[in-house]
Amino acid sequence: MHIYSISTWEYDADIRKLLTRRLKRLGSEIEVCGEDEKCAKAEIEGTVQTEEWCAAIAGLLLRDLAHFEMARLVNALPITLEEKQMVLPEAVKMSRDVGSETSIFKELMQYFEGKEDLNLEGYLRFRMREVQKDWEMCVMRAAEEILLKSEYMELMQVLSAFVQIRPPQIKDVYVILNPDGSCTLTDDQDSRIDYERCTGDGVMSVLVGLSPERITVYDLSGGKSNELAATLIKVFEDRVRFFK
């Protein structure tokens, strides 16, 4: 029999509760105790219980503590608090595909062959460096996506203001969004433009230039053009009518 323990001095988390929850998910009967919430101990007997113990810690490291590590990384970014609040959940979502619990489990089994105590942040920083790098990539990717969306929204606001103050250059424009991702633009003078790929940039540049009094959209795309439809509403507001 061994008395194994895990602990933290850095993470503001109830380690006992987190580990107990992980063990219960595994159907384990291991009872967790500890002097305080920063420490979790258990009497481990036999190979089966050792495997359960290590599997639970692997999940705790890769899933539960990932939130704390990425919160630390996001907090260091030179962006606004509002942007940080948007970046963190996206980064956490991306991190679900990072790391292998099986690989971490095997490493923990080897670790507890020679030791009985494990400090969580120390193990993460020195023995899971590749996972740390992957988490950093998740944070950077999430930040890039959020900032691009933010810049895009600012651009839409500028375009909307421009359209509202500019006199209409044409009365009616009709937009047909096709199921294959293509689209067709026509106006009340029978001019026609066909797009193989109905991207927002191409369509929006034409529509902003024409500044029509009304835009009638026939959405046959089955949801494939929702992003373009949302953009049209943001820029042209009550000038747009949709038919599905």
Short mmCIF file of C-alpha atoms in Angstrom, two decimals, residues 11 18 21-22 25 54-70 91-108 120 123-124 127-135 138:
data_model
loop_
_atom_site.label_atom_id
_atom_site.label_comp_id
_atom_site.label_asym_id
_atom_site.label_seq_id
_atom_site.Cartn_x
_atom_site.Cartn_y
_atom_site.Cartn_z
CA TYR A 11 -3.74 27.20 -8.59
CA LEU A 18 -11.53 17.99 -8.74
CA ARG A 21 -14.89 14.04 -9.39
CA ARG A 22 -12.41 12.51 -11.83
CA ARG A 25 -16.19 9.30 -13.42
CA CYS A 54 -3.04 8.14 -12.55
CA ALA A 55 -5.92 8.26 -15.02
CA ALA A 56 -7.77 10.73 -12.80
CA ILE A 57 -4.71 12.96 -12.46
CA ALA A 58 -4.14 12.86 -16.24
CA GLY A 59 -7.67 14.18 -16.77
CA LEU A 60 -7.21 16.82 -14.07
CA LEU A 61 -3.97 18.05 -15.64
CA LEU A 62 -5.17 18.12 -19.25
CA ARG A 63 -8.70 19.35 -18.73
CA ASP A 64 -9.21 21.06 -15.36
CA LEU A 65 -5.88 22.82 -14.97
CA ALA A 66 -5.79 23.78 -18.65
CA HIS A 67 -8.33 26.49 -17.77
CA PHE A 68 -5.96 28.02 -15.21
CA GLU A 69 -2.91 27.84 -17.47
CA MET A 70 -4.69 29.42 -20.42
CA ALA A 91 -8.87 28.93 -26.36
CA VAL A 92 -10.28 26.45 -23.83
CA LYS A 93 -12.52 24.99 -26.54
CA MET A 94 -9.51 24.53 -28.84
CA SER A 95 -7.49 22.90 -26.05
CA ARG A 96 -9.86 19.93 -25.92
CA ASP A 97 -7.97 18.46 -28.85
CA VAL A 98 -4.57 19.05 -27.25
CA GLY A 99 -2.60 16.35 -25.47
CA SER A 100 -3.23 12.67 -25.00
CA GLU A 101 -4.60 11.45 -21.68
CA THR A 102 -3.23 8.00 -22.53
CA SER A 103 0.29 9.38 -22.96
CA ILE A 104 0.13 11.44 -19.76
CA PHE A 105 -1.34 8.44 -17.94
CA LYS A 106 1.65 6.26 -18.91
CA GLU A 107 4.10 8.95 -17.79
CA LEU A 108 2.29 9.28 -14.45
CA LEU A 120 0.86 19.87 -10.15
CA TYR A 123 4.78 18.59 -13.26
CA LEU A 124 3.03 20.72 -15.85
CA ARG A 127 7.24 17.36 -17.74
CA MET A 128 4.46 18.61 -20.03
CA ARG A 129 6.28 21.29 -21.98
CA GLU A 130 4.91 20.16 -25.36
CA VAL A 131 1.36 20.42 -24.01
CA GLN A 132 2.20 23.89 -22.67
CA LYS A 133 3.36 24.93 -26.15
CA ASP A 134 0.13 23.58 -27.65
CA TRP A 135 -1.90 25.58 -25.12
CA CYS A 138 -4.51 27.68 -28.78
#
